[in-house]
mmCIF file of C-alpha atoms in Angstrom:
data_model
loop_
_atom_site.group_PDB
_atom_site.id
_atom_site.type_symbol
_atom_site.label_atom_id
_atom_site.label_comp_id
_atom_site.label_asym_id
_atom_site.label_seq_id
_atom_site.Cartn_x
_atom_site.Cartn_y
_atom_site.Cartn_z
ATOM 1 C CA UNK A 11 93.544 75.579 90.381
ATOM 2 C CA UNK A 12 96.538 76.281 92.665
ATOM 3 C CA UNK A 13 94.613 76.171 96.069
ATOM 4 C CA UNK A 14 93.488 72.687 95.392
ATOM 5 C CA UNK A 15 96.801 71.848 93.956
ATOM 6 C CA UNK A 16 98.624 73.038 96.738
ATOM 7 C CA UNK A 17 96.233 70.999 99.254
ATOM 8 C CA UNK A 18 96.742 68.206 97.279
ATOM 9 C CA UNK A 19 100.371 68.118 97.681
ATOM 10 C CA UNK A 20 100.411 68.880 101.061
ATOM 11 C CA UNK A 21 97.953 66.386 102.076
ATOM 12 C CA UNK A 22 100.347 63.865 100.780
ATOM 13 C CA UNK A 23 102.981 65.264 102.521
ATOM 14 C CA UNK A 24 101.143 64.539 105.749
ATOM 15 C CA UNK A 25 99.898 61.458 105.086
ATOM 16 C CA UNK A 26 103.701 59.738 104.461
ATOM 17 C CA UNK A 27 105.848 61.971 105.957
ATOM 18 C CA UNK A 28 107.017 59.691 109.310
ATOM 19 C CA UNK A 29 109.274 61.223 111.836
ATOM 20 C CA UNK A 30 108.619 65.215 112.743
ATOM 21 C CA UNK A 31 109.106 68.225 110.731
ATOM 22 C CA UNK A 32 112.573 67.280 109.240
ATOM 23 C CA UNK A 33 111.153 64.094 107.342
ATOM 24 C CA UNK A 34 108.915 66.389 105.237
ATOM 25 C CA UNK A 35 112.339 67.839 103.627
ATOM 26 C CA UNK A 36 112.693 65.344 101.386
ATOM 27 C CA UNK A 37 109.269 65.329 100.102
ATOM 28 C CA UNK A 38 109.157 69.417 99.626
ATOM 29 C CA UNK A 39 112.517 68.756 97.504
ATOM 30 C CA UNK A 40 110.545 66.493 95.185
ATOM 31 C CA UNK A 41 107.813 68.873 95.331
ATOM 32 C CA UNK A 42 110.225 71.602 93.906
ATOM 33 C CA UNK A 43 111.271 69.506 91.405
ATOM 34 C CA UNK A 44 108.080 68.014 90.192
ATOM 35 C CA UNK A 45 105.838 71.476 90.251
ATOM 36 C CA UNK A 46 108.920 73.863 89.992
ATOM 37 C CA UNK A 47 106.900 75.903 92.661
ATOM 38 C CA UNK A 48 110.102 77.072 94.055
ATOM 39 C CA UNK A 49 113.884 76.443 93.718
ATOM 40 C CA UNK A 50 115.497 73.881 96.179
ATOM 41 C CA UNK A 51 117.581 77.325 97.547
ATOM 42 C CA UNK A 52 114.437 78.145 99.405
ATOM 43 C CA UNK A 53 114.545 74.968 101.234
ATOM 44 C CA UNK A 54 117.674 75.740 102.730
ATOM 45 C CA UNK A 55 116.375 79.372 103.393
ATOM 46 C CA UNK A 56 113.069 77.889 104.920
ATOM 47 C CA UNK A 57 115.131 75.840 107.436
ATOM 48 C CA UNK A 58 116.865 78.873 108.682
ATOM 49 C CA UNK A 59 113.661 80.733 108.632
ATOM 50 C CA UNK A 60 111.215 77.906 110.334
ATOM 51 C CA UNK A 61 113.943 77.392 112.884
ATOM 52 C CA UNK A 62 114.340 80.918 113.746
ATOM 53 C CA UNK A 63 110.620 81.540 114.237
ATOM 54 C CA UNK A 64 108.425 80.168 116.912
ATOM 55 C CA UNK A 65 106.251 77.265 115.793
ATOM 56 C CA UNK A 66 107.148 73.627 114.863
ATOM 57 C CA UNK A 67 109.571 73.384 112.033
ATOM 58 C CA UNK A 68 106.811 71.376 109.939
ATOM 59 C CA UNK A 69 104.080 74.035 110.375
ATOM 60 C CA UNK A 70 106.313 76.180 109.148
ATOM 61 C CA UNK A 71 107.892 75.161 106.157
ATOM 62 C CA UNK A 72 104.393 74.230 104.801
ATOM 63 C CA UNK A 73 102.860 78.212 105.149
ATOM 64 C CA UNK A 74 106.160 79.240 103.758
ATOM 65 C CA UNK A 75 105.633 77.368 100.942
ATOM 66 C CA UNK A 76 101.906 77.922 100.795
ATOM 67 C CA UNK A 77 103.007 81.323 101.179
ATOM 68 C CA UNK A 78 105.531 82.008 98.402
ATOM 69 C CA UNK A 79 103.611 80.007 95.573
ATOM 70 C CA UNK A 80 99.414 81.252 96.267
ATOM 71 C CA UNK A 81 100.227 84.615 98.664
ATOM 72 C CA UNK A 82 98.718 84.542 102.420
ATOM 73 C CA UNK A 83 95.379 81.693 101.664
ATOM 74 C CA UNK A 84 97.760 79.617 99.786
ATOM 75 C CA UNK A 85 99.759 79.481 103.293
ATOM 76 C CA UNK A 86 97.220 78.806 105.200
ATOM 77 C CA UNK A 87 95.393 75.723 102.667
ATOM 78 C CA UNK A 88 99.096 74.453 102.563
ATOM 79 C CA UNK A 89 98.856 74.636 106.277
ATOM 80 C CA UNK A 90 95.109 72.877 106.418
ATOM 81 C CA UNK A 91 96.390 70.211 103.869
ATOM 82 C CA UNK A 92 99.482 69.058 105.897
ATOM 83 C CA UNK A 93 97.454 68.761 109.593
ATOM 84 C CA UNK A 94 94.421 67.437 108.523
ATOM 85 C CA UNK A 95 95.667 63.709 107.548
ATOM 86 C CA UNK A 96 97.225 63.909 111.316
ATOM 87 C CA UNK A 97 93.762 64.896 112.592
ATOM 88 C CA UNK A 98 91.846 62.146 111.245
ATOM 89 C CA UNK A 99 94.929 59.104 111.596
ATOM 90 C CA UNK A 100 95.151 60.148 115.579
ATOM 91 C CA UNK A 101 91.757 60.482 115.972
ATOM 92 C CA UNK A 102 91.621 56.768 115.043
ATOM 93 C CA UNK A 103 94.642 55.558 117.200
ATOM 94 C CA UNK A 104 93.036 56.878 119.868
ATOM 95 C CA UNK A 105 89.860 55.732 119.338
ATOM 96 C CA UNK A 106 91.203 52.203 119.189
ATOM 97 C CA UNK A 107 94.074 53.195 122.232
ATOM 98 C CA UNK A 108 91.015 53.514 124.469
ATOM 99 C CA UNK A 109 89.793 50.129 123.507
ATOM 100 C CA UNK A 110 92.785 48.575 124.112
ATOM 101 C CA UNK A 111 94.003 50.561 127.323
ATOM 102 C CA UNK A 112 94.922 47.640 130.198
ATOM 103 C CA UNK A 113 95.620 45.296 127.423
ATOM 104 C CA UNK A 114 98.541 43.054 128.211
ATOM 105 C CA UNK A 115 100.470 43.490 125.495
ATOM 106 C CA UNK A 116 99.547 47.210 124.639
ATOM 107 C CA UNK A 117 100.566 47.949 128.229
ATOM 108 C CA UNK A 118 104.146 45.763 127.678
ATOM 109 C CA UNK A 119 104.253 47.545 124.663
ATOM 110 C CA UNK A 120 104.309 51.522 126.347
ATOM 111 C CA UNK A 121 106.616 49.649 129.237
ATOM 112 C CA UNK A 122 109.465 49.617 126.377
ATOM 113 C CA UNK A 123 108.083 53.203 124.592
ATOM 114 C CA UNK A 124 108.541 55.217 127.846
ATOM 115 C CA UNK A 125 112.420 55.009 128.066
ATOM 116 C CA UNK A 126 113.149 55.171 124.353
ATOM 117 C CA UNK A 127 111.389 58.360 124.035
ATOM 118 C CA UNK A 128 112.594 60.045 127.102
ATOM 119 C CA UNK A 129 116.038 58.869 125.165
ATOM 120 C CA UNK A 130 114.983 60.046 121.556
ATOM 121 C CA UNK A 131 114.272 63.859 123.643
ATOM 122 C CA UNK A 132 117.731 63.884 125.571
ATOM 123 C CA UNK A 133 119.333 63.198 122.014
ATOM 124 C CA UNK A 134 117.303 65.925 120.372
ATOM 125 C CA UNK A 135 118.667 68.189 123.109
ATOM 126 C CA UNK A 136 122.082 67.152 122.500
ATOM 127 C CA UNK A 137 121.776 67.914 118.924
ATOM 128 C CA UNK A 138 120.740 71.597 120.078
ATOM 129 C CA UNK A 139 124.402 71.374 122.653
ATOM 130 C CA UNK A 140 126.305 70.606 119.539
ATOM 131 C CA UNK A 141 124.666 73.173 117.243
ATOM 132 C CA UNK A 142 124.645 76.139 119.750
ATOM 133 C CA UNK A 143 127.412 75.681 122.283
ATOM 134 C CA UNK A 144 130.469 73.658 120.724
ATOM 135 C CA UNK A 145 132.033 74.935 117.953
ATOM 136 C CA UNK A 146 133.445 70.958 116.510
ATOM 137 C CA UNK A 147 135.335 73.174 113.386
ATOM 138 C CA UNK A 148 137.569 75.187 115.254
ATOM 139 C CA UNK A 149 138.136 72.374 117.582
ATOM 140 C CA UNK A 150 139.455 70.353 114.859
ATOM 141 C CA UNK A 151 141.465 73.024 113.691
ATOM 142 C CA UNK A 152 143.078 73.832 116.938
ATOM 143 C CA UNK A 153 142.600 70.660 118.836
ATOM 144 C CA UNK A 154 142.488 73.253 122.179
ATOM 145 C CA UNK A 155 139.620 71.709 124.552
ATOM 146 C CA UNK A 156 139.492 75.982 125.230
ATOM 147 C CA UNK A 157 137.676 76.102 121.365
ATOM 148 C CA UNK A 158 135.564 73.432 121.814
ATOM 149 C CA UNK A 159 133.498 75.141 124.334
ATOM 150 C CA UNK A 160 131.647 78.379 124.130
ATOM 151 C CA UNK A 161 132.625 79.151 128.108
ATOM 152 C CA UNK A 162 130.089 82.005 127.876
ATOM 153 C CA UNK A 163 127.058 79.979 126.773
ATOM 154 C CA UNK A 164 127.908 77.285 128.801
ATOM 155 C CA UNK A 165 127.924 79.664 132.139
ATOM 156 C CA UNK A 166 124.477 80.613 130.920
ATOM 157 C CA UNK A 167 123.256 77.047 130.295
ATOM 158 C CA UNK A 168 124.604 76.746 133.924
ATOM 159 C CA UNK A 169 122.628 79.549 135.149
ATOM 160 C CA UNK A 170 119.386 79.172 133.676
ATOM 161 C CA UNK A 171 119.126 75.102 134.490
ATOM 162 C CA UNK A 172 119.616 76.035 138.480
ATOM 163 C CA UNK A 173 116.589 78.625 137.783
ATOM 164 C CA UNK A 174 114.803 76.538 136.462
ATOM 165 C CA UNK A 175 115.017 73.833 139.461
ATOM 166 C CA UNK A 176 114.527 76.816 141.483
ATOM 167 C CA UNK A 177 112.275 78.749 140.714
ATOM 168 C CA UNK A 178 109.969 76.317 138.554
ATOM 169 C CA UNK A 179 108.377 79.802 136.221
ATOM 170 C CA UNK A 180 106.642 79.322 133.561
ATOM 171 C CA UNK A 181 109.206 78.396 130.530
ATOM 172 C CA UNK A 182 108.215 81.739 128.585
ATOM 173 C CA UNK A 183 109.257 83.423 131.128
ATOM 174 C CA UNK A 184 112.968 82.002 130.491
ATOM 175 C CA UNK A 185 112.931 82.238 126.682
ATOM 176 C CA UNK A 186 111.944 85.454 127.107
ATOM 177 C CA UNK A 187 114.434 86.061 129.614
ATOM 178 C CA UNK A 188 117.518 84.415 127.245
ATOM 179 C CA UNK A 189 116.423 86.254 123.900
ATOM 180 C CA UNK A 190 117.376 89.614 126.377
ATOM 181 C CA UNK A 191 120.594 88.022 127.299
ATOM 182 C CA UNK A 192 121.526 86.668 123.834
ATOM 183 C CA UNK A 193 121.284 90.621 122.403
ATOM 184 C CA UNK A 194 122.823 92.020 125.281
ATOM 185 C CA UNK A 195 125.732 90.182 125.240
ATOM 186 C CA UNK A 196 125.973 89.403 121.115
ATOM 187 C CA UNK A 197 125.690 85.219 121.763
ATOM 188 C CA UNK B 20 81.479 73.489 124.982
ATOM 189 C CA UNK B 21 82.446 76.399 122.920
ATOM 190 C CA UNK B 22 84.189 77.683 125.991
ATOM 191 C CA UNK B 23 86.092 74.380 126.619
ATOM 192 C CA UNK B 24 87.128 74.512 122.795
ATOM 193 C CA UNK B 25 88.380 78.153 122.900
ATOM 194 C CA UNK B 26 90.493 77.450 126.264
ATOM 195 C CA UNK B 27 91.988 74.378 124.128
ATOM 196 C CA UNK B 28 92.257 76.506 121.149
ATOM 197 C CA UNK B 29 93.907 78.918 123.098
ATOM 198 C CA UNK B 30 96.324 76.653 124.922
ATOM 199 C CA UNK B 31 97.795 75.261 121.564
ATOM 200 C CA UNK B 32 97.955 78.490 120.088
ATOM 201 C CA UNK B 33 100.348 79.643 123.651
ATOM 202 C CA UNK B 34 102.355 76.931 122.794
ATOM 203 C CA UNK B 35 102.733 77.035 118.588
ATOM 204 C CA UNK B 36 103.630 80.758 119.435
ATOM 205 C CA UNK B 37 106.709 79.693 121.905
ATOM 206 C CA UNK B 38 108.141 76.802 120.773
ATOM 207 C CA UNK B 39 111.419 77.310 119.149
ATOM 208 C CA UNK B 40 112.341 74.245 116.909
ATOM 209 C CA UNK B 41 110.852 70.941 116.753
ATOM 210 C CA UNK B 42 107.715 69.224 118.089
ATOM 211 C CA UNK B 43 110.395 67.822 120.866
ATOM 212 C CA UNK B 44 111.121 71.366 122.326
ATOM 213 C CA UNK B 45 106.991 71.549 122.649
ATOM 214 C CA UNK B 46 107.885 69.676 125.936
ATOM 215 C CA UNK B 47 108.529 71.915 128.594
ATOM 216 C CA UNK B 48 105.631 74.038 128.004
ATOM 217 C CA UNK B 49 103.574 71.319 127.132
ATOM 218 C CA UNK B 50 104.472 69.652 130.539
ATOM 219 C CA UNK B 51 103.643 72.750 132.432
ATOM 220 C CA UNK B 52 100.600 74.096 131.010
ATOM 221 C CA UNK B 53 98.985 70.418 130.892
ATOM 222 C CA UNK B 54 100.050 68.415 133.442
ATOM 223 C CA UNK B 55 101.008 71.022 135.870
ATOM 224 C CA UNK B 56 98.358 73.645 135.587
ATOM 225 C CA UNK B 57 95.536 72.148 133.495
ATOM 226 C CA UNK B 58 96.016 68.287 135.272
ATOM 227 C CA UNK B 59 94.565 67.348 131.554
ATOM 228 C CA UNK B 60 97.067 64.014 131.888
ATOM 229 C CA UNK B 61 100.105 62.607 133.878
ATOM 230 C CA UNK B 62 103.577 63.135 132.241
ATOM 231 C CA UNK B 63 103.571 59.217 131.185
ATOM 232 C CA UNK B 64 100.341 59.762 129.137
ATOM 233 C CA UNK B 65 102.295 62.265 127.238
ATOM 234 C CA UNK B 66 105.427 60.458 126.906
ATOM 235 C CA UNK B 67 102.920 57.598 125.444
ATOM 236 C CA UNK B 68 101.408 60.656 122.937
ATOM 237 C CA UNK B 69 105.385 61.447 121.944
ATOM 238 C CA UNK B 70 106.098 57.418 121.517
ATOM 239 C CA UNK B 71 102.835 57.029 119.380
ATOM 240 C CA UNK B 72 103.692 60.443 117.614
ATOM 241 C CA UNK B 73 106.821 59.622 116.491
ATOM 242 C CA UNK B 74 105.922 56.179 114.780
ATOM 243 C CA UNK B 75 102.805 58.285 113.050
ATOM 244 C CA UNK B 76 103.087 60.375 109.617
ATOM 245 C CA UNK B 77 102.534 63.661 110.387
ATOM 246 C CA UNK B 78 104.067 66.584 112.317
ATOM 247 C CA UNK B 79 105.360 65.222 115.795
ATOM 248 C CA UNK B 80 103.543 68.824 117.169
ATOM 249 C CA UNK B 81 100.619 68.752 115.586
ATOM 250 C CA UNK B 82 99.871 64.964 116.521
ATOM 251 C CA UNK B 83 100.667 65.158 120.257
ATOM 252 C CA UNK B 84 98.537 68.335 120.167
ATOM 253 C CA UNK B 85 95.672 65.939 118.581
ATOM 254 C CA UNK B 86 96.135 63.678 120.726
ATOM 255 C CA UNK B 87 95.815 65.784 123.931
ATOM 256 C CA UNK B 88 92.864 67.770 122.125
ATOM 257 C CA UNK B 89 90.730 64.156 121.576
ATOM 258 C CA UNK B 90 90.910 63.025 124.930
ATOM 259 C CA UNK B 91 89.830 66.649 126.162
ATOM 260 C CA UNK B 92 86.987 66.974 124.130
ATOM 261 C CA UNK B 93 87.033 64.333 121.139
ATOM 262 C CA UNK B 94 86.784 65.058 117.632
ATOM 263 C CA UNK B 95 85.874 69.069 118.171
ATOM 264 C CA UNK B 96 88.730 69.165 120.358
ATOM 265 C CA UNK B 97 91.446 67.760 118.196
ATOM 266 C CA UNK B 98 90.525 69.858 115.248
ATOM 267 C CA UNK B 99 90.972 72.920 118.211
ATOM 268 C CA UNK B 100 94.204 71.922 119.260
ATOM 269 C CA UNK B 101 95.191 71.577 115.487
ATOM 270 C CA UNK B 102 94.498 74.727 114.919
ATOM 271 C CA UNK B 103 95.633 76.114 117.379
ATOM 272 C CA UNK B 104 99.394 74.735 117.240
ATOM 273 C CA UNK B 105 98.899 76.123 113.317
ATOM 274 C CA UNK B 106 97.621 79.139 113.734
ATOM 275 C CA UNK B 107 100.413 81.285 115.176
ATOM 276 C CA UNK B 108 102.733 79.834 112.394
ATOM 277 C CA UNK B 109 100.576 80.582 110.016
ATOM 278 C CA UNK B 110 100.358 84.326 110.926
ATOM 279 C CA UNK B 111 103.969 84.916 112.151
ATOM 280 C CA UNK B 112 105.387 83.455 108.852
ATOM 281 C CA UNK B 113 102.718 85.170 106.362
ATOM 282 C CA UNK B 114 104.235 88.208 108.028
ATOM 283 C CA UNK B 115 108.093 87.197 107.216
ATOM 284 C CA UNK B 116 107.364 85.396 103.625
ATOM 285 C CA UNK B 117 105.536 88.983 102.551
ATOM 286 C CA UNK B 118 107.298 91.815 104.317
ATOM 287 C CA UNK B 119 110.695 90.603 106.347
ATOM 288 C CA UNK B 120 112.540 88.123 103.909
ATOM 289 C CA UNK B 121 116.140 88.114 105.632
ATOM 290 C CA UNK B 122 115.015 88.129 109.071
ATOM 291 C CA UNK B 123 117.055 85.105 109.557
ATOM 292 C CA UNK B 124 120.319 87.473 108.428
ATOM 293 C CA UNK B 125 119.130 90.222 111.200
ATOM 294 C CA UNK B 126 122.322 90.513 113.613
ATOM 295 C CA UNK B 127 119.508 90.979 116.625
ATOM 296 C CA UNK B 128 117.526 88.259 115.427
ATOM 297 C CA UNK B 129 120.555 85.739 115.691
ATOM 298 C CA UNK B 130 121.615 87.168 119.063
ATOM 299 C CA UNK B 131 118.248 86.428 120.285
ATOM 300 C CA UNK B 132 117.859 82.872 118.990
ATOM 301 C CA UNK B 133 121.559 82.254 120.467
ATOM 302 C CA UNK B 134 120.320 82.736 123.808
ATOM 303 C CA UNK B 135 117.046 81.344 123.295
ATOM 304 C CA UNK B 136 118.574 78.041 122.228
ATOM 305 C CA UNK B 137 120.504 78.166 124.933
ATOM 306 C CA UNK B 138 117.799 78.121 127.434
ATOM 307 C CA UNK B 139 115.860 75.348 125.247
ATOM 308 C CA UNK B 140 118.367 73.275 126.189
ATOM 309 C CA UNK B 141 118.441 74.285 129.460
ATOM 310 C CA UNK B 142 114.605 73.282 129.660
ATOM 311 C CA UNK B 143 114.893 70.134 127.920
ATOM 312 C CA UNK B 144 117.407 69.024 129.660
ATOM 313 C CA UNK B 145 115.121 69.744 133.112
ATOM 314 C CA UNK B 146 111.888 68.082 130.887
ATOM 315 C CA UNK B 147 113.907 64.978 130.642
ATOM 316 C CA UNK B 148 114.973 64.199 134.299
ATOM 317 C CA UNK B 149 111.580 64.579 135.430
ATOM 318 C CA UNK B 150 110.609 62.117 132.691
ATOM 319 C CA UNK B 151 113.432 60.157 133.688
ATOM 320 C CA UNK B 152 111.859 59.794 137.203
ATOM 321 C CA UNK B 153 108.109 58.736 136.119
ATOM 322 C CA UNK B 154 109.004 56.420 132.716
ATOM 323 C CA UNK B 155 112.290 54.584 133.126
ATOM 324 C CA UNK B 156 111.738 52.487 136.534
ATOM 325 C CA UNK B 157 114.414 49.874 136.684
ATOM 326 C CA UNK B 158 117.920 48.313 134.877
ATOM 327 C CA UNK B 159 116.004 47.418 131.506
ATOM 328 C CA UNK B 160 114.411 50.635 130.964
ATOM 329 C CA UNK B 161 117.795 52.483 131.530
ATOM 330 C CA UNK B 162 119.266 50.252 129.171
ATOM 331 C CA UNK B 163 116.895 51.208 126.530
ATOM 332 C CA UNK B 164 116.580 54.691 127.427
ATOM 333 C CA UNK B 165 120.922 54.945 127.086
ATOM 334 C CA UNK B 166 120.990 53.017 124.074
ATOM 335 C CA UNK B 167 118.065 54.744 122.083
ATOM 336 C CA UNK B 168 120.255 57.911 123.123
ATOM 337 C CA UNK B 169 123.233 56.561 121.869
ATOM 338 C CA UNK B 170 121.750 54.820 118.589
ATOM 339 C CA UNK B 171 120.139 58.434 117.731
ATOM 340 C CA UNK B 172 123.374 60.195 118.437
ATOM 341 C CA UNK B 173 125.965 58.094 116.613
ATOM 342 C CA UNK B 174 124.028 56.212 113.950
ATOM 343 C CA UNK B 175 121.400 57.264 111.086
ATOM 344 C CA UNK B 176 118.872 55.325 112.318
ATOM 345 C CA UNK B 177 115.322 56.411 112.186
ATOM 346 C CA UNK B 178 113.719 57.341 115.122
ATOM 347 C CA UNK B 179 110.751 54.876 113.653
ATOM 348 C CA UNK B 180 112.754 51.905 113.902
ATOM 349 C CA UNK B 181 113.920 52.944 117.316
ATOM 350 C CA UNK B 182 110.602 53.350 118.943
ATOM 351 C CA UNK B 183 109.317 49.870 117.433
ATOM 352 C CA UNK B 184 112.436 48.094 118.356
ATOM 353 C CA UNK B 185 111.673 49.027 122.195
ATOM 354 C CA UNK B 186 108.079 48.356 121.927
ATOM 355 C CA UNK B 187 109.045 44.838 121.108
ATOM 356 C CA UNK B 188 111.410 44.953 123.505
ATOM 357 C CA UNK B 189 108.904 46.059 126.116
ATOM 358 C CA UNK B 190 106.624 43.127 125.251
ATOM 359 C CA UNK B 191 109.043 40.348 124.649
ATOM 360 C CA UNK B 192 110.695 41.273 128.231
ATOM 361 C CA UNK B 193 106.887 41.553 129.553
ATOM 362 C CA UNK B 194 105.892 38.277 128.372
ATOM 363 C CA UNK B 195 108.936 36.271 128.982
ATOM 364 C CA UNK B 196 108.656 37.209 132.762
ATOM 365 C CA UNK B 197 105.399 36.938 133.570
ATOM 366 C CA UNK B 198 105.973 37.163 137.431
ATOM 367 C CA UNK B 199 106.547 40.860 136.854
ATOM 368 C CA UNK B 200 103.081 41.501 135.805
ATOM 369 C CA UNK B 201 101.908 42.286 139.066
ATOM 370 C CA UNK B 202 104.072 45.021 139.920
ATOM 371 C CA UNK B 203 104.419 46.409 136.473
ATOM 372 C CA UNK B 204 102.238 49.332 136.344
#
């Protein structure tokens, strides 16, 4: 039965998968392979379309798949099958965080955890600088320091960071705000 | 209680509907609706949900949105704040795998995610100072905070091995100067 199938496979994905959304790629590539489901062109296609829709890239790539093997249900088992291992795994660290919350070492432990992550986020914005606002190809065609910057995204980067010291809105309000921008002036 | 769960419910399904990329870019919003208007938890309690998060299997997302959901209301709340990150993905790409296949190719569509990804950065870039300010308090903790940048820019490195490297760093430093127990927080 493909709904139980489908959960299966899913269920493993979220039960090894380690790291975010992009470590399940390699697993739905063996999953193509193994099950023939899909071709490994849709994985490329579902990154494009999971990054272009709202929703974390994970969530996304599972219904997709879900979606294109069993129709709308087998999207949403897919779906079920990849969260639920998370629900019952942080259910448990928690369970035992609370236990150990003042704990020496536990305590040392989030002392070193605080500043990596805060690192690990700056360098996931970074990757979104180098994706949307240089362009490194015609750079190393050209070598001009004038390519390697989109000077009109960059103003807007400008723009929208001092609003959002500012003004301190709600952060729909700004993604909102930049999808009207990006059409009006073709970004 | 069914009220509480629908507000959480609710909350998560906000935030799956307006995140654009990863769990990461979750932040900002997160940070607002949580900490600022809901005062669920302090911005270090979710920077300890990220840490924990990223060392876990599982969507980065879905686990901080567990994690929040559990303390809230435990185990009826994490399966509401699972669903709720879920839910809007599960409806928005339904819609796109059945009736709009090469939305991705739609000139509009691009424009639009241009400038959204613009301001993503934009709002990471302000979610990080301010977690600058409450997690990384003196020369040790910028040390690991600019090499885990640097290490996840430059090298291949998985983010797992980074965030158990400064975990042990965090309680090899801890133990090996005890006299800065009292003051730690």
């Amino acid at each position: 039965m493909i709904y139980l199938q489908l959960f299966w496979e899913f269920f493993k994905i979220g039960l090894f998968a380690i790291g975010g959304g992009m470590a399940t790629l390699p697993f739905l590539q063996r999953l193509s392979e193994s099950t023939g489901w899909f071709s490994p062109a849709l994985i490329t296609d579902m990154v494009a379309i999971s990054e272009s829709t709202p929703g974390p890239i994970g969530i996304n790539m599972a219904t997709y798949v879900g979606c294109t093997v069993a129709g709308f249900w087998g999207g949403v088992i897919a779906t079920m099958g990849e969260v639920l291992p998370a629900i019952v795994i942080v259910v448990a660290v928690s369970k035992s965080l609370e236990k150990f919350r003042g704990n020496r070492v536990v305590d040392a432990a989030f002392y070193g955890l605080r500043p990596a992550v805060t690192g690990l986020i700056a360098a996931a914005g970074i990757g979104v600088v180098k994706v949307t606002m240089l362009h490194l190809d015609r750079f190393r065609e050209t070598g001009l320091l004038n390519d390697l910057f989109d000077l009109r995204k960059l103003l807007f980067f400008g723009l929208f960071f001092f609003a959002i010291r500012k003004f301190k809105l709600h952060p729909i309000c700004y993604i909102a705000c930049a999808a009207a921008i990006g059409i009006l002036f073709a970004f | 209680m069914l009220h509480e769960l629908m507000t959480i419910y609710l909350l998560f399904f906000r935030m799956g509907a307006v995140t654009f990329g990863g769990g990461y870019a979750m932040l900002p919003i997160l940070r607002r609706e949580i900490v600022e208007n809901h005062h669920w938890v302090d911005e270090e309690t979710i920077l300890d949900y990220y840490a924990l998060s990223q060392g876990l299997p599982g969507l980065i997302a879905v686990n901080v949105a567990v994690f929040l959901g559990y303390r809230q209301r435990r185990l009826p709340g994490a399966v509401a704040a699972a669903l709720g990150v879920a839910s809007p993905c599960i409806l928005i790409i339904s819609l796109i795998a059945v009736f709009l296949k090469n939305v991705q190719d739609n000139p509009y569509v691009q424009h639009a995610l241009a400038g959204i990804s613009v301001c993503v950065v934009a709002l990471i870039l302000d979610a990080v100072l301010s977690l600058w300010k409450k997690g990384v308090k003196d020369p040790l903790g910028m040390t690991i905070c600019f090499s885990i940048l640097a290490l996840s820019l430059f090298t291949r490195i998985s983010p797992i091995l980074l965030v158990v490297t400064s975990a042990l760093v965090g309680i090899a430093a801890k133990v090996r100067r005890p006299s800065e127990e009292e003051t730690a927080v």
